[in-house]
PDB file of C-alpha atoms and ligand atoms in Angstrom:
ATOM      1  CA  UNK A  28      31.081  12.834 -23.805  1.00 48.00           C
ATOM      2  CA  UNK A  29      30.418  10.314 -21.053  1.00 62.00           C
ATOM      3  CA  UNK A  30      28.622   7.057 -21.595  1.00 86.00           C
ATOM      4  CA  UNK A  31      24.814   7.400 -21.820  1.00 96.00           C
ATOM      5  CA  UNK A  32      23.077   5.031 -19.317  1.00 98.00           C
ATOM      6  CA  UNK A  33      19.641   5.238 -21.006  1.00 98.00           C
ATOM      7  CA  UNK A  34      18.405   2.001 -22.588  1.00 98.00           C
ATOM      8  CA  UNK A  35      15.174   2.285 -24.556  1.00 98.00           C
ATOM      9  CA  UNK A  36      12.780  -0.662 -24.071  1.00 98.00           C
ATOM     10  CA  UNK A  37      11.553  -1.579 -27.558  1.00 97.00           C
ATOM     11  CA  UNK A  38       8.261  -3.101 -26.418  1.00 95.00           C
ATOM     12  CA  UNK A  39       6.472  -2.689 -29.743  1.00 94.00           C
ATOM     13  CA  UNK A  40       4.778  -5.640 -31.466  1.00 93.00           C
ATOM     14  CA  UNK A  41       5.930  -4.706 -34.980  1.00 96.00           C
ATOM     15  CA  UNK A  42       9.585  -5.027 -35.951  1.00 98.00           C
ATOM     16  CA  UNK A  43       9.446  -2.141 -38.446  1.00 97.00           C
ATOM     17  CA  UNK A  44       7.904   0.187 -35.851  1.00 97.00           C
ATOM     18  CA  UNK A  45      10.489  -0.827 -33.233  1.00 98.00           C
ATOM     19  CA  UNK A  46      13.311  -0.224 -35.697  1.00 98.00           C
ATOM     20  CA  UNK A  47      11.917   3.159 -36.788  1.00 98.00           C
ATOM     21  CA  UNK A  48      11.573   4.322 -33.169  1.00 98.00           C
ATOM     22  CA  UNK A  49      15.106   3.222 -32.294  1.00 98.00           C
ATOM     23  CA  UNK A  50      16.573   5.001 -35.321  1.00 98.00           C
ATOM     24  CA  UNK A  51      14.724   8.204 -34.437  1.00 97.00           C
ATOM     25  CA  UNK A  52      16.072   8.481 -30.898  1.00 98.00           C
ATOM     26  CA  UNK A  53      19.428   6.710 -31.307  1.00 98.00           C
ATOM     27  CA  UNK A  54      21.599   9.779 -30.679  1.00 97.00           C
ATOM     28  CA  UNK A  55      19.905  10.410 -27.307  1.00 97.00           C
ATOM     29  CA  UNK A  56      20.168   6.904 -25.825  1.00 98.00           C
ATOM     30  CA  UNK A  57      22.981   4.516 -24.881  1.00 98.00           C
ATOM     31  CA  UNK A  58      21.384   1.210 -25.823  1.00 98.00           C
ATOM     32  CA  UNK A  59      18.286  -0.798 -26.693  1.00 98.00           C
ATOM     33  CA  UNK A  60      16.412  -3.341 -24.584  1.00 98.00           C
ATOM     34  CA  UNK A  61      14.709  -6.236 -26.356  1.00 98.00           C
ATOM     35  CA  UNK A  62      12.410  -8.334 -24.194  1.00 97.00           C
ATOM     36  CA  UNK A  63      10.988 -11.823 -24.266  1.00 96.00           C
ATOM     37  CA  UNK A  64       8.006 -10.673 -26.324  1.00 95.00           C
ATOM     38  CA  UNK A  65      10.258  -9.219 -29.028  1.00 97.00           C
ATOM     39  CA  UNK A  66      12.502 -12.289 -29.019  1.00 98.00           C
ATOM     40  CA  UNK A  67       9.613 -14.751 -29.269  1.00 97.00           C
ATOM     41  CA  UNK A  68       8.019 -12.724 -32.063  1.00 97.00           C
ATOM     42  CA  UNK A  69      11.079 -11.838 -34.136  1.00 98.00           C
ATOM     43  CA  UNK A  70      13.874 -14.167 -33.011  1.00 98.00           C
ATOM     44  CA  UNK A  71      17.475 -13.851 -34.157  1.00 98.00           C
ATOM     45  CA  UNK A  72      16.348 -12.147 -37.358  1.00 98.00           C
ATOM     46  CA  UNK A  73      14.713  -9.350 -35.384  1.00 98.00           C
ATOM     47  CA  UNK A  74      17.750  -8.913 -33.141  1.00 98.00           C
ATOM     48  CA  UNK A  75      20.073  -8.763 -36.187  1.00 98.00           C
ATOM     49  CA  UNK A  76      17.882  -6.052 -37.727  1.00 98.00           C
ATOM     50  CA  UNK A  77      17.942  -3.976 -34.545  1.00 98.00           C
ATOM     51  CA  UNK A  78      21.703  -4.571 -34.162  1.00 98.00           C
ATOM     52  CA  UNK A  79      22.267  -2.736 -37.478  1.00 98.00           C
ATOM     53  CA  UNK A  80      21.341   0.488 -35.685  1.00 98.00           C
ATOM     54  CA  UNK A  81      24.688   0.185 -33.937  1.00 98.00           C
ATOM     55  CA  UNK A  82      23.751   0.560 -30.265  1.00 98.00           C
ATOM     56  CA  UNK A  83      24.559  -1.909 -27.443  1.00 98.00           C
ATOM     57  CA  UNK A  84      21.809  -4.514 -26.989  1.00 98.00           C
ATOM     58  CA  UNK A  85      20.255  -5.685 -23.749  1.00 98.00           C
ATOM     59  CA  UNK A  86      18.434  -9.002 -24.204  1.00 98.00           C
ATOM     60  CA  UNK A  87      15.951  -9.093 -21.333  1.00 98.00           C
ATOM     61  CA  UNK A  88      15.104 -12.797 -21.623  1.00 98.00           C
ATOM     62  CA  UNK A  89      14.892 -13.590 -17.878  1.00 98.00           C
ATOM     63  CA  UNK A  90      16.170 -17.141 -18.425  1.00 98.00           C
ATOM     64  CA  UNK A  91      15.194 -19.743 -15.796  1.00 98.00           C
ATOM     65  CA  UNK A  92      15.764 -23.482 -16.324  1.00 98.00           C
ATOM     66  CA  UNK A  93      18.226 -26.199 -15.325  1.00 98.00           C
ATOM     67  CA  UNK A  94      21.873 -25.046 -15.485  1.00 98.00           C
ATOM     68  CA  UNK A  95      22.694 -27.067 -18.613  1.00 98.00           C
ATOM     69  CA  UNK A  96      19.769 -25.605 -20.561  1.00 98.00           C
ATOM     70  CA  UNK A  97      20.413 -22.004 -19.525  1.00 98.00           C
ATOM     71  CA  UNK A  98      24.114 -22.354 -20.378  1.00 98.00           C
ATOM     72  CA  UNK A  99      23.176 -23.762 -23.812  1.00 98.00           C
ATOM     73  CA  UNK A 100      20.739 -20.885 -24.345  1.00 98.00           C
ATOM     74  CA  UNK A 101      23.476 -18.403 -23.443  1.00 98.00           C
ATOM     75  CA  UNK A 102      25.749 -20.025 -26.015  1.00 98.00           C
ATOM     76  CA  UNK A 103      22.980 -19.917 -28.615  1.00 98.00           C
ATOM     77  CA  UNK A 104      22.576 -16.144 -28.237  1.00 97.00           C
ATOM     78  CA  UNK A 105      26.348 -15.523 -28.192  1.00 96.00           C
ATOM     79  CA  UNK A 106      26.281 -14.847 -31.945  1.00 96.00           C
ATOM     80  CA  UNK A 107      23.950 -11.872 -31.295  1.00 98.00           C
ATOM     81  CA  UNK A 108      26.713 -10.253 -29.188  1.00 97.00           C
ATOM     82  CA  UNK A 109      24.416  -8.859 -26.482  1.00 98.00           C
ATOM     83  CA  UNK A 110      25.961  -6.421 -23.998  1.00 98.00           C
ATOM     84  CA  UNK A 111      23.553  -7.525 -21.261  1.00 98.00           C
ATOM     85  CA  UNK A 112      21.415 -10.646 -20.681  1.00 98.00           C
ATOM     86  CA  UNK A 113      19.061 -11.268 -17.734  1.00 98.00           C
ATOM     87  CA  UNK A 114      18.463 -14.557 -15.904  1.00 98.00           C
ATOM     88  CA  UNK A 115      16.319 -15.403 -12.836  1.00 98.00           C
ATOM     89  CA  UNK A 116      18.276 -15.608  -9.568  1.00 98.00           C
ATOM     90  CA  UNK A 117      15.606 -18.070  -8.362  1.00 98.00           C
ATOM     91  CA  UNK A 118      17.169 -20.597 -10.748  1.00 98.00           C
ATOM     92  CA  UNK A 119      19.869 -21.036  -8.116  1.00 98.00           C
ATOM     93  CA  UNK A 120      23.610 -20.774  -7.742  1.00 98.00           C
ATOM     94  CA  UNK A 121      24.657 -23.464 -10.239  1.00 98.00           C
ATOM     95  CA  UNK A 122      22.365 -22.034 -12.928  1.00 98.00           C
ATOM     96  CA  UNK A 123      23.825 -18.552 -12.432  1.00 98.00           C
ATOM     97  CA  UNK A 124      27.439 -19.784 -12.388  1.00 98.00           C
ATOM     98  CA  UNK A 125      26.950 -21.828 -15.547  1.00 98.00           C
ATOM     99  CA  UNK A 126      25.133 -18.962 -17.308  1.00 98.00           C
ATOM    100  CA  UNK A 127      27.984 -16.585 -16.516  1.00 98.00           C
ATOM    101  CA  UNK A 128      30.590 -19.113 -17.648  1.00 98.00           C
ATOM    102  CA  UNK A 129      28.755 -19.589 -20.960  1.00 98.00           C
ATOM    103  CA  UNK A 130      28.335 -15.853 -21.655  1.00 98.00           C
ATOM    104  CA  UNK A 131      30.639 -13.875 -23.897  1.00 92.00           C
ATOM    105  CA  UNK A 132      33.537 -12.031 -22.327  1.00 93.00           C
ATOM    106  CA  UNK A 133      31.911  -8.637 -22.868  1.00 95.00           C
ATOM    107  CA  UNK A 134      28.396  -9.706 -21.864  1.00 98.00           C
ATOM    108  CA  UNK A 135      27.066  -8.629 -18.472  1.00 98.00           C
ATOM    109  CA  UNK A 136      24.899 -11.338 -16.919  1.00 98.00           C
ATOM    110  CA  UNK A 137      22.385  -9.741 -14.596  1.00 98.00           C
ATOM    111  CA  UNK A 138      19.895 -11.364 -12.212  1.00 98.00           C
ATOM    112  CA  UNK A 139      16.216 -10.666 -11.823  1.00 98.00           C
ATOM    113  CA  UNK A 140      15.292 -11.231  -8.154  1.00 96.00           C
ATOM    114  CA  UNK A 141      11.557 -10.963  -7.397  1.00 94.00           C
ATOM    115  CA  UNK A 142       9.202  -9.808 -10.131  1.00 94.00           C
ATOM    116  CA  UNK A 143       7.497  -6.571  -9.083  1.00 91.00           C
ATOM    117  CA  UNK A 144       4.178  -8.131 -10.104  1.00 93.00           C
ATOM    118  CA  UNK A 145       4.364 -10.414  -7.020  1.00 94.00           C
ATOM    119  CA  UNK A 146       3.131  -9.289  -3.603  1.00 93.00           C
ATOM    120  CA  UNK A 147       3.426 -11.039  -0.195  1.00 93.00           C
ATOM    121  CA  UNK A 148       0.390 -13.209  -0.921  1.00 95.00           C
ATOM    122  CA  UNK A 149       1.683 -14.291  -4.327  1.00 95.00           C
ATOM    123  CA  UNK A 150       5.049 -15.235  -2.818  1.00 95.00           C
ATOM    124  CA  UNK A 151       3.386 -17.136   0.032  1.00 96.00           C
ATOM    125  CA  UNK A 152       1.393 -19.097  -2.565  1.00 96.00           C
ATOM    126  CA  UNK A 153       4.691 -20.241  -4.103  1.00 95.00           C
ATOM    127  CA  UNK A 154       5.957 -21.386  -0.690  1.00 95.00           C
ATOM    128  CA  UNK A 155       8.137 -18.374   0.075  1.00 95.00           C
ATOM    129  CA  UNK A 156       7.494 -16.765   3.446  1.00 92.00           C
ATOM    130  CA  UNK A 157       8.609 -13.225   4.210  1.00 91.00           C
ATOM    131  CA  UNK A 158       8.302 -10.058   2.189  1.00 92.00           C
ATOM    132  CA  UNK A 159       9.229  -9.640  -1.468  1.00 92.00           C
ATOM    133  CA  UNK A 160      11.873  -7.152  -0.266  1.00 91.00           C
ATOM    134  CA  UNK A 161      13.556  -9.712   2.025  1.00 92.00           C
ATOM    135  CA  UNK A 162      13.448 -12.333  -0.729  1.00 94.00           C
ATOM    136  CA  UNK A 163      14.921  -9.862  -3.227  1.00 94.00           C
ATOM    137  CA  UNK A 164      17.818  -9.105  -0.845  1.00 94.00           C
ATOM    138  CA  UNK A 165      18.486 -12.817  -0.332  1.00 95.00           C
ATOM    139  CA  UNK A 166      18.541 -13.457  -4.091  1.00 97.00           C
ATOM    140  CA  UNK A 167      20.735 -10.390  -4.699  1.00 96.00           C
ATOM    141  CA  UNK A 168      23.332 -11.801  -2.297  1.00 97.00           C
ATOM    142  CA  UNK A 169      23.140 -15.184  -4.003  1.00 98.00           C
ATOM    143  CA  UNK A 170      23.614 -13.570  -7.430  1.00 98.00           C
ATOM    144  CA  UNK A 171      26.624 -11.644  -6.103  1.00 98.00           C
ATOM    145  CA  UNK A 172      28.258 -14.742  -4.612  1.00 98.00           C
ATOM    146  CA  UNK A 173      27.545 -16.723  -7.814  1.00 98.00           C
ATOM    147  CA  UNK A 174      29.684 -14.241  -9.739  1.00 98.00           C
ATOM    148  CA  UNK A 175      27.013 -12.403 -11.703  1.00 98.00           C
ATOM    149  CA  UNK A 176      27.628  -8.814 -12.769  1.00 98.00           C
ATOM    150  CA  UNK A 177      24.637  -7.292 -10.998  1.00 98.00           C
ATOM    151  CA  UNK A 178      20.872  -7.289 -10.575  1.00 98.00           C
ATOM    152  CA  UNK A 179      17.747  -5.582 -11.830  1.00 98.00           C
ATOM    153  CA  UNK A 180      16.255  -3.454  -9.047  1.00 96.00           C
ATOM    154  CA  UNK A 181      13.888  -0.554  -8.506  1.00 94.00           C
ATOM    155  CA  UNK A 182      14.920   3.058  -8.178  1.00 94.00           C
ATOM    156  CA  UNK A 183      13.882   2.866  -4.507  1.00 92.00           C
ATOM    157  CA  UNK A 184      16.295  -0.005  -3.811  1.00 93.00           C
ATOM    158  CA  UNK A 185      19.330   0.832  -5.920  1.00 95.00           C
ATOM    159  CA  UNK A 186      20.969   3.077  -3.285  1.00 95.00           C
ATOM    160  CA  UNK A 187      20.957   0.340  -0.633  1.00 93.00           C
ATOM    161  CA  UNK A 188      21.994  -2.309  -3.132  1.00 95.00           C
ATOM    162  CA  UNK A 189      24.937  -0.163  -4.301  1.00 95.00           C
ATOM    163  CA  UNK A 190      26.163   0.229  -0.688  1.00 94.00           C
ATOM    164  CA  UNK A 191      26.185  -3.573  -0.289  1.00 94.00           C
ATOM    165  CA  UNK A 192      27.681  -4.389  -3.688  1.00 97.00           C
ATOM    166  CA  UNK A 193      30.092  -1.590  -4.522  1.00 96.00           C
ATOM    167  CA  UNK A 194      31.176  -2.649  -8.005  1.00 97.00           C
ATOM    168  CA  UNK A 195      27.836  -4.146  -9.071  1.00 98.00           C
ATOM    169  CA  UNK A 196      26.113  -3.436 -12.375  1.00 98.00           C
ATOM    170  CA  UNK A 197      22.570  -2.325 -11.575  1.00 98.00           C
ATOM    171  CA  UNK A 198      19.698  -2.004 -14.006  1.00 98.00           C
ATOM    172  CA  UNK A 199      16.746   0.152 -12.979  1.00 98.00           C
ATOM    173  CA  UNK A 200      13.390   0.061 -14.834  1.00 97.00           C
ATOM    174  CA  UNK A 201      10.090   1.634 -13.875  1.00 94.00           C
ATOM    175  CA  UNK A 202      11.404   5.196 -14.097  1.00 96.00           C
ATOM    176  CA  UNK A 203       9.269   8.225 -14.856  1.00 95.00           C
ATOM    177  CA  UNK A 204      10.666  11.628 -15.817  1.00 95.00           C
ATOM    178  CA  UNK A 205       9.674  14.551 -13.599  1.00 87.00           C
ATOM    179  CA  UNK A 206       6.668  16.461 -14.855  1.00 73.00           C
ATOM    180  CA  UNK A 207       7.463  19.549 -16.838  1.00 56.00           C
ATOM    181  CA  UNK A 208      11.147  18.889 -17.527  1.00 49.00           C
ATOM    182  CA  UNK A 209      10.730  19.716 -21.154  1.00 44.00           C
ATOM    183  CA  UNK A 210       8.432  16.889 -22.116  1.00 44.00           C
ATOM    184  CA  UNK A 211       5.772  17.840 -24.658  1.00 43.00           C
ATOM    185  CA  UNK A 212       2.993  16.386 -22.525  1.00 43.00           C
ATOM    186  CA  UNK A 213       2.525  15.522 -18.887  1.00 44.00           C
ATOM    187  CA  UNK A 214       2.908  11.770 -18.513  1.00 48.00           C
ATOM    188  CA  UNK A 215       0.287   9.928 -16.468  1.00 49.00           C
ATOM    189  CA  UNK A 216       1.970   7.692 -13.879  1.00 50.00           C
ATOM    190  CA  UNK A 217      -0.758   5.112 -14.200  1.00 50.00           C
ATOM    191  CA  UNK A 218      -0.472   4.168 -10.535  1.00 51.00           C
ATOM    192  CA  UNK A 219      -0.263   5.797  -7.122  1.00 48.00           C
ATOM    193  CA  UNK A 220       3.259   4.698  -6.259  1.00 64.00           C
ATOM    194  CA  UNK A 221       5.899   7.336  -5.764  1.00 78.00           C
ATOM    195  CA  UNK A 222       7.994   7.211  -8.896  1.00 89.00           C
ATOM    196  CA  UNK A 223      11.727   7.723  -9.259  1.00 95.00           C
ATOM    197  CA  UNK A 224      13.174   9.933 -11.993  1.00 97.00           C
ATOM    198  CA  UNK A 225      16.053   8.811 -14.228  1.00 97.00           C
ATOM    199  CA  UNK A 226      18.328  11.387 -12.558  1.00 97.00           C
ATOM    200  CA  UNK A 227      17.454  10.183  -9.037  1.00 97.00           C
ATOM    201  CA  UNK A 228      18.159   6.573 -10.015  1.00 97.00           C
ATOM    202  CA  UNK A 229      21.475   7.475 -11.614  1.00 97.00           C
ATOM    203  CA  UNK A 230      22.532   9.492  -8.565  1.00 97.00           C
ATOM    204  CA  UNK A 231      21.611   6.545  -6.318  1.00 97.00           C
ATOM    205  CA  UNK A 232      23.980   4.269  -8.252  1.00 97.00           C
ATOM    206  CA  UNK A 233      22.137   2.855 -11.266  1.00 98.00           C
ATOM    207  CA  UNK A 234      24.380   1.652 -14.107  1.00 98.00           C
ATOM    208  CA  UNK A 235      21.578   1.375 -16.672  1.00 98.00           C
ATOM    209  CA  UNK A 236      18.283   3.280 -16.768  1.00 98.00           C
ATOM    210  CA  UNK A 237      15.530   1.443 -18.680  1.00 98.00           C
ATOM    211  CA  UNK A 238      12.911   3.726 -20.212  1.00 98.00           C
ATOM    212  CA  UNK A 239      10.013   2.501 -22.316  1.00 97.00           C
ATOM    213  CA  UNK A 240       6.686   4.223 -22.613  1.00 97.00           C
ATOM    214  CA  UNK A 241       7.795   7.722 -21.552  1.00 97.00           C
ATOM    215  CA  UNK A 242       9.669   7.731 -24.882  1.00 98.00           C
ATOM    216  CA  UNK A 243       7.837   5.177 -27.042  1.00 97.00           C
ATOM    217  CA  UNK A 244       4.384   6.584 -26.311  1.00 97.00           C
ATOM    218  CA  UNK A 245       5.357  10.258 -26.354  1.00 97.00           C
ATOM    219  CA  UNK A 246       3.824  12.397 -29.065  1.00 97.00           C
ATOM    220  CA  UNK A 247       7.381  13.416 -29.933  1.00 98.00           C
ATOM    221  CA  UNK A 248       9.775  10.591 -28.918  1.00 98.00           C
ATOM    222  CA  UNK A 249      12.874  12.559 -29.961  1.00 98.00           C
ATOM    223  CA  UNK A 250      11.937  15.498 -27.733  1.00 98.00           C
ATOM    224  CA  UNK A 251      11.085  13.110 -24.881  1.00 98.00           C
ATOM    225  CA  UNK A 252      14.407  11.256 -25.177  1.00 98.00           C
ATOM    226  CA  UNK A 253      16.365  14.493 -25.473  1.00 97.00           C
ATOM    227  CA  UNK A 254      14.617  15.933 -22.407  1.00 97.00           C
ATOM    228  CA  UNK A 255      15.463  12.867 -20.317  1.00 97.00           C
ATOM    229  CA  UNK A 256      19.070  12.858 -21.572  1.00 96.00           C
ATOM    230  CA  UNK A 257      19.382  16.531 -20.604  1.00 96.00           C
ATOM    231  CA  UNK A 258      18.523  15.739 -16.959  1.00 96.00           C
ATOM    232  CA  UNK A 259      21.420  13.295 -16.601  1.00 94.00           C
TER     233      UNK A 259
HETATM  234  O1  LIG B 161       7.277   1.295 -17.909  1.00 74.12           O
HETATM  235  P1  LIG B 161       8.224   1.325 -19.062  1.00 74.12           P
HETATM  236  O2  LIG B 161       7.534   1.254 -20.395  1.00 74.12           O
HETATM  237  O3  LIG B 161       9.230   2.463 -18.985  1.00 74.12           O
HETATM  238  O4  LIG B 161       9.015  -0.044 -18.876  1.00 74.12           O
HETATM  239  C1  LIG B 161      10.242  -0.234 -19.484  1.00 74.12           C
HETATM  240  C2  LIG B 161      10.647  -1.686 -19.423  1.00 74.12           C
HETATM  241  O5  LIG B 161      11.022  -2.069 -18.117  1.00 74.12           O
HETATM  242  C3  LIG B 161       9.602  -2.687 -19.889  1.00 74.12           C
HETATM  243  O6  LIG B 161      10.223  -3.507 -20.877  1.00 74.12           O
HETATM  244  C4  LIG B 161       9.260  -3.487 -18.673  1.00 74.12           C
HETATM  245  O7  LIG B 161       9.045  -4.837 -18.968  1.00 74.12           O
HETATM  246  C5  LIG B 161      10.492  -3.339 -17.810  1.00 74.12           C
HETATM  247  N1  LIG B 161      10.158  -3.385 -16.391  1.00 74.12           N
HETATM  248  C6  LIG B 161      10.687  -4.367 -15.585  1.00 74.12           C
HETATM  249  N2  LIG B 161      10.392  -4.400 -14.256  1.00 74.12           N
HETATM  250  C7  LIG B 161       9.593  -3.474 -13.707  1.00 74.12           C
HETATM  251  C8  LIG B 161       9.055  -2.455 -14.496  1.00 74.12           C
HETATM  252  C9  LIG B 161       9.360  -2.432 -15.851  1.00 74.12           C
HETATM  253  O8  LIG B 161      11.443  -5.217 -16.071  1.00 74.12           O
HETATM  254  N3  LIG B 161       9.341  -3.529 -12.416  1.00 74.12           N
END
């Protein structure tokens, strides 16, 4: 069986609930994503508990500080043996180089470019002219030249990014399964944007597909995870 690219985002406030969900769907996913909220709430203890499930861990910490501090933080999480850690490309070349140098041999260090919560006006207010898209491309190039493994990008961008960076490791969140592909309930998109399915993102070159609420909020998470897995 080939490697499963699905990483379940465990964005649940309670550690016991997160652990129970992960155990339920573990045979249908390839890894687990723990974010800043989880890490601040449950720390190393929480990560150790989730690690017992036996799946690769993605620590989505989006680190951003001076190079020395980010490198020290990378060393401090080494003991957790994450497969993937995120840092902000906006921290600059030296920060990215030092983070990569401090990471474990088997840990992918992946850059966040521009947060999708920022629009042109928000960027302008921080002194960055141009579109979020142009800024994201600039930071992706910087991450590549700094020796990172890849970037986080949307399902709309991953095809173009893959053409530019052939051996990159690309993480795609914000995915929504197609309606009626075996899910127990139709899932509300919650916004008007055209969404990308896990299959479309994988075909466009995604290395990791991050899925949260379509599984965690499904009436039957096992059925939801199995249905998504079956499309890949
Ligand atoms: O929307 P969903 O629950 O599937 O989100 C899964 C994960 O992807 C969440 O942890 C969210 O923080 C992350 N995400 C992201 N960037 C986006 C959209 C979602 O990092 N643009």
